[in-house]
Amino acid sequence: MKQSSLEERFRDQVARYRLPEPIYEYRFAKIVGRQHRFDACWPTYHLGVELQGFNVESVKLARGHHQRVVTSGHFSVGQIAEDCDKLNMAILLGWSVLQFTESHLKADQAMPVLQRVLVARGWDGMLAPLQPMQAELAVDPF
């Protein structure tokens, strides 16, 4: 699956902030037979992230006026209903879901929020545990 620039920016910021690596495109509702996915997920902390991408276009109205209109597949009536069902299911299954747009990422607002939620959910702020080879070296064999 091709990554969008929004997804790439999110991945870059997760790495820059040294947050734990999420699972991308995680199916969180398999237990109830649904195929819902989070854009990014930390199952240990029951936390999902949805990235809301959209385009803004200028539409010409009567008398030469223009109006800015949001366009995206996620803004069709059917997709909004599906997104509501997905987020409601996540809550019913005990998940917390953060939602970010390109504006949040550009303004460097998403990662501080994500970091605070991960810490509140039990992340100790440390990076991943030692790799297996390093862990073996760290064990005193005597």
Short mmCIF file of C-alpha atoms in Angstrom, two decimals:
data_model
loop_
_atom_site.label_atom_id
_atom_site.label_comp_id
_atom_site.label_asym_id
_atom_site.label_seq_id
_atom_site.Cartn_x
_atom_site.Cartn_y
_atom_site.Cartn_z
CA MET A 1 0.00 0.00 0.00
CA LYS A 2 1.43 3.37 -1.03
CA GLN A 3 1.94 5.82 1.80
CA SER A 4 0.52 9.30 1.57
CA SER A 5 2.63 12.33 2.45
CA LEU A 6 0.53 12.61 5.61
CA GLU A 7 1.45 9.05 6.64
CA GLU A 8 5.11 9.65 5.80
CA ARG A 9 5.15 12.83 7.90
CA PHE A 10 3.51 10.95 10.79
CA ARG A 11 6.09 8.13 10.62
CA ASP A 12 8.94 10.64 10.52
CA GLN A 13 7.61 12.50 13.55
CA VAL A 14 7.10 9.29 15.55
CA ALA A 15 10.76 8.45 14.92
CA ARG A 16 11.96 12.01 15.63
CA TYR A 17 10.10 12.06 18.96
CA ARG A 18 11.51 8.61 19.76
CA LEU A 19 8.05 7.21 20.46
CA PRO A 20 7.50 3.47 20.46
CA GLU A 21 7.00 2.10 16.95
CA PRO A 22 3.30 1.63 16.20
CA ILE A 23 1.74 -1.09 14.10
CA TYR A 24 0.39 0.48 10.94
CA GLU A 25 -2.95 -0.55 9.39
CA TYR A 26 -3.78 -2.59 12.52
CA ARG A 27 -7.08 -4.50 12.43
CA PHE A 28 -8.53 -3.82 15.86
CA ALA A 29 -12.02 -5.36 15.57
CA LYS A 30 -11.27 -8.91 14.41
CA ILE A 31 -12.73 -10.21 17.67
CA VAL A 32 -16.19 -9.08 16.50
CA GLY A 33 -15.67 -10.08 12.87
CA ARG A 34 -15.02 -6.59 11.51
CA GLN A 35 -12.12 -5.45 9.33
CA HIS A 36 -11.74 -1.95 10.84
CA ARG A 37 -8.17 -0.66 10.86
CA PHE A 38 -6.34 2.14 12.61
CA ASP A 39 -3.80 4.09 10.57
CA ALA A 40 -1.38 3.58 13.48
CA CYS A 41 -1.84 1.58 16.65
CA TRP A 42 -0.19 0.70 19.94
CA PRO A 43 -2.10 -2.44 21.04
CA THR A 44 -0.26 -2.62 24.38
CA TYR A 45 -1.73 0.76 25.28
CA HIS A 46 -5.09 0.23 23.55
CA LEU A 47 -4.44 3.39 21.52
CA GLY A 48 -5.18 4.02 17.86
CA VAL A 49 -4.47 6.99 15.62
CA GLU A 50 -6.51 8.06 12.61
CA LEU A 51 -4.92 10.45 10.12
CA GLN A 52 -7.52 12.66 8.47
CA GLY A 53 -6.34 13.67 5.05
CA PHE A 54 -8.40 15.98 2.88
CA ASN A 55 -8.10 18.47 0.07
CA VAL A 56 -9.40 22.03 0.01
CA GLU A 57 -10.61 23.40 -3.32
CA SER A 58 -11.92 26.77 -4.34
CA VAL A 59 -15.36 26.53 -5.93
CA LYS A 60 -16.74 29.36 -8.05
CA LEU A 61 -20.17 30.53 -6.96
CA ALA A 62 -22.60 32.97 -8.54
CA ARG A 63 -21.44 36.54 -9.20
CA GLY A 64 -17.77 35.59 -9.21
CA HIS A 65 -17.60 34.62 -5.54
CA HIS A 66 -15.50 31.66 -4.46
CA GLN A 67 -15.90 29.32 -1.52
CA ARG A 68 -13.34 26.91 -0.11
CA VAL A 69 -14.71 23.37 -0.03
CA VAL A 70 -13.24 20.30 1.63
CA THR A 71 -13.08 17.29 -0.67
CA SER A 72 -12.06 13.75 0.16
CA GLY A 73 -13.42 10.23 0.17
CA HIS A 74 -13.80 10.55 3.93
CA PHE A 75 -16.23 13.40 3.49
CA SER A 76 -18.92 11.58 1.55
CA VAL A 77 -22.09 10.85 3.51
CA GLY A 78 -21.44 7.11 3.34
CA GLN A 79 -17.82 7.40 4.45
CA ILE A 80 -18.69 9.67 7.37
CA ALA A 81 -21.22 7.07 8.57
CA GLU A 82 -18.62 4.29 8.19
CA ASP A 83 -16.04 6.33 10.11
CA CYS A 84 -18.59 6.92 12.89
CA ASP A 85 -19.32 3.18 13.08
CA LYS A 86 -15.59 2.44 13.19
CA LEU A 87 -14.87 4.92 16.00
CA ASN A 88 -17.93 3.79 17.95
CA MET A 89 -16.77 0.16 17.64
CA ALA A 90 -13.30 1.15 18.85
CA ILE A 91 -14.79 2.77 21.95
CA LEU A 92 -17.04 -0.24 22.60
CA LEU A 93 -13.92 -2.44 22.48
CA GLY A 94 -12.07 -0.22 24.97
CA TRP A 95 -9.79 1.68 22.60
CA SER A 96 -8.83 5.34 22.73
CA VAL A 97 -8.49 6.99 19.34
CA LEU A 98 -6.60 10.17 18.51
CA GLN A 99 -7.26 11.97 15.23
CA PHE A 100 -4.77 14.23 13.50
CA THR A 101 -4.73 16.23 10.27
CA GLU A 102 -1.86 17.55 8.20
CA SER A 103 -2.27 20.86 10.07
CA HIS A 104 -1.60 19.13 13.41
CA LEU A 105 1.56 17.55 12.03
CA LYS A 106 2.81 20.74 10.32
CA ALA A 107 2.28 22.75 13.51
CA ASP A 108 4.09 20.06 15.53
CA GLN A 109 0.99 19.56 17.70
CA ALA A 110 0.33 15.84 17.21
CA MET A 111 3.39 14.22 18.80
CA PRO A 112 3.23 16.03 22.16
CA VAL A 113 -0.41 14.89 22.50
CA LEU A 114 0.44 11.35 21.44
CA GLN A 115 3.38 11.25 23.83
CA ARG A 116 1.24 12.40 26.76
CA VAL A 117 -1.42 9.78 26.03
CA LEU A 118 1.17 6.99 25.73
CA VAL A 119 2.67 8.00 29.09
CA ALA A 120 -0.81 8.19 30.67
CA ARG A 121 -1.44 4.68 29.31
CA GLY A 122 1.71 3.29 30.92
CA TRP A 123 4.60 3.91 28.52
CA ASP A 124 7.67 4.67 30.60
CA GLY A 125 9.22 6.93 27.99
CA MET A 126 11.96 4.42 27.25
CA LEU A 127 12.68 3.01 23.82
CA ALA A 128 12.11 -0.62 22.94
CA PRO A 129 13.73 -3.25 25.19
CA LEU A 130 17.18 -4.63 24.42
CA GLN A 131 17.42 -6.71 21.29
CA PRO A 132 17.73 -10.47 21.97
CA MET A 133 21.47 -10.58 21.29
CA GLN A 134 22.11 -7.63 23.59
CA ALA A 135 19.87 -9.11 26.27
CA GLU A 136 21.88 -12.35 26.21
CA LEU A 137 25.09 -10.38 26.72
CA ALA A 138 23.56 -8.49 29.62
CA VAL A 139 22.68 -11.68 31.55
CA ASP A 140 25.27 -12.80 34.07
CA PRO A 141 25.83 -16.51 33.29
CA PHE A 142 27.39 -17.25 36.73
#
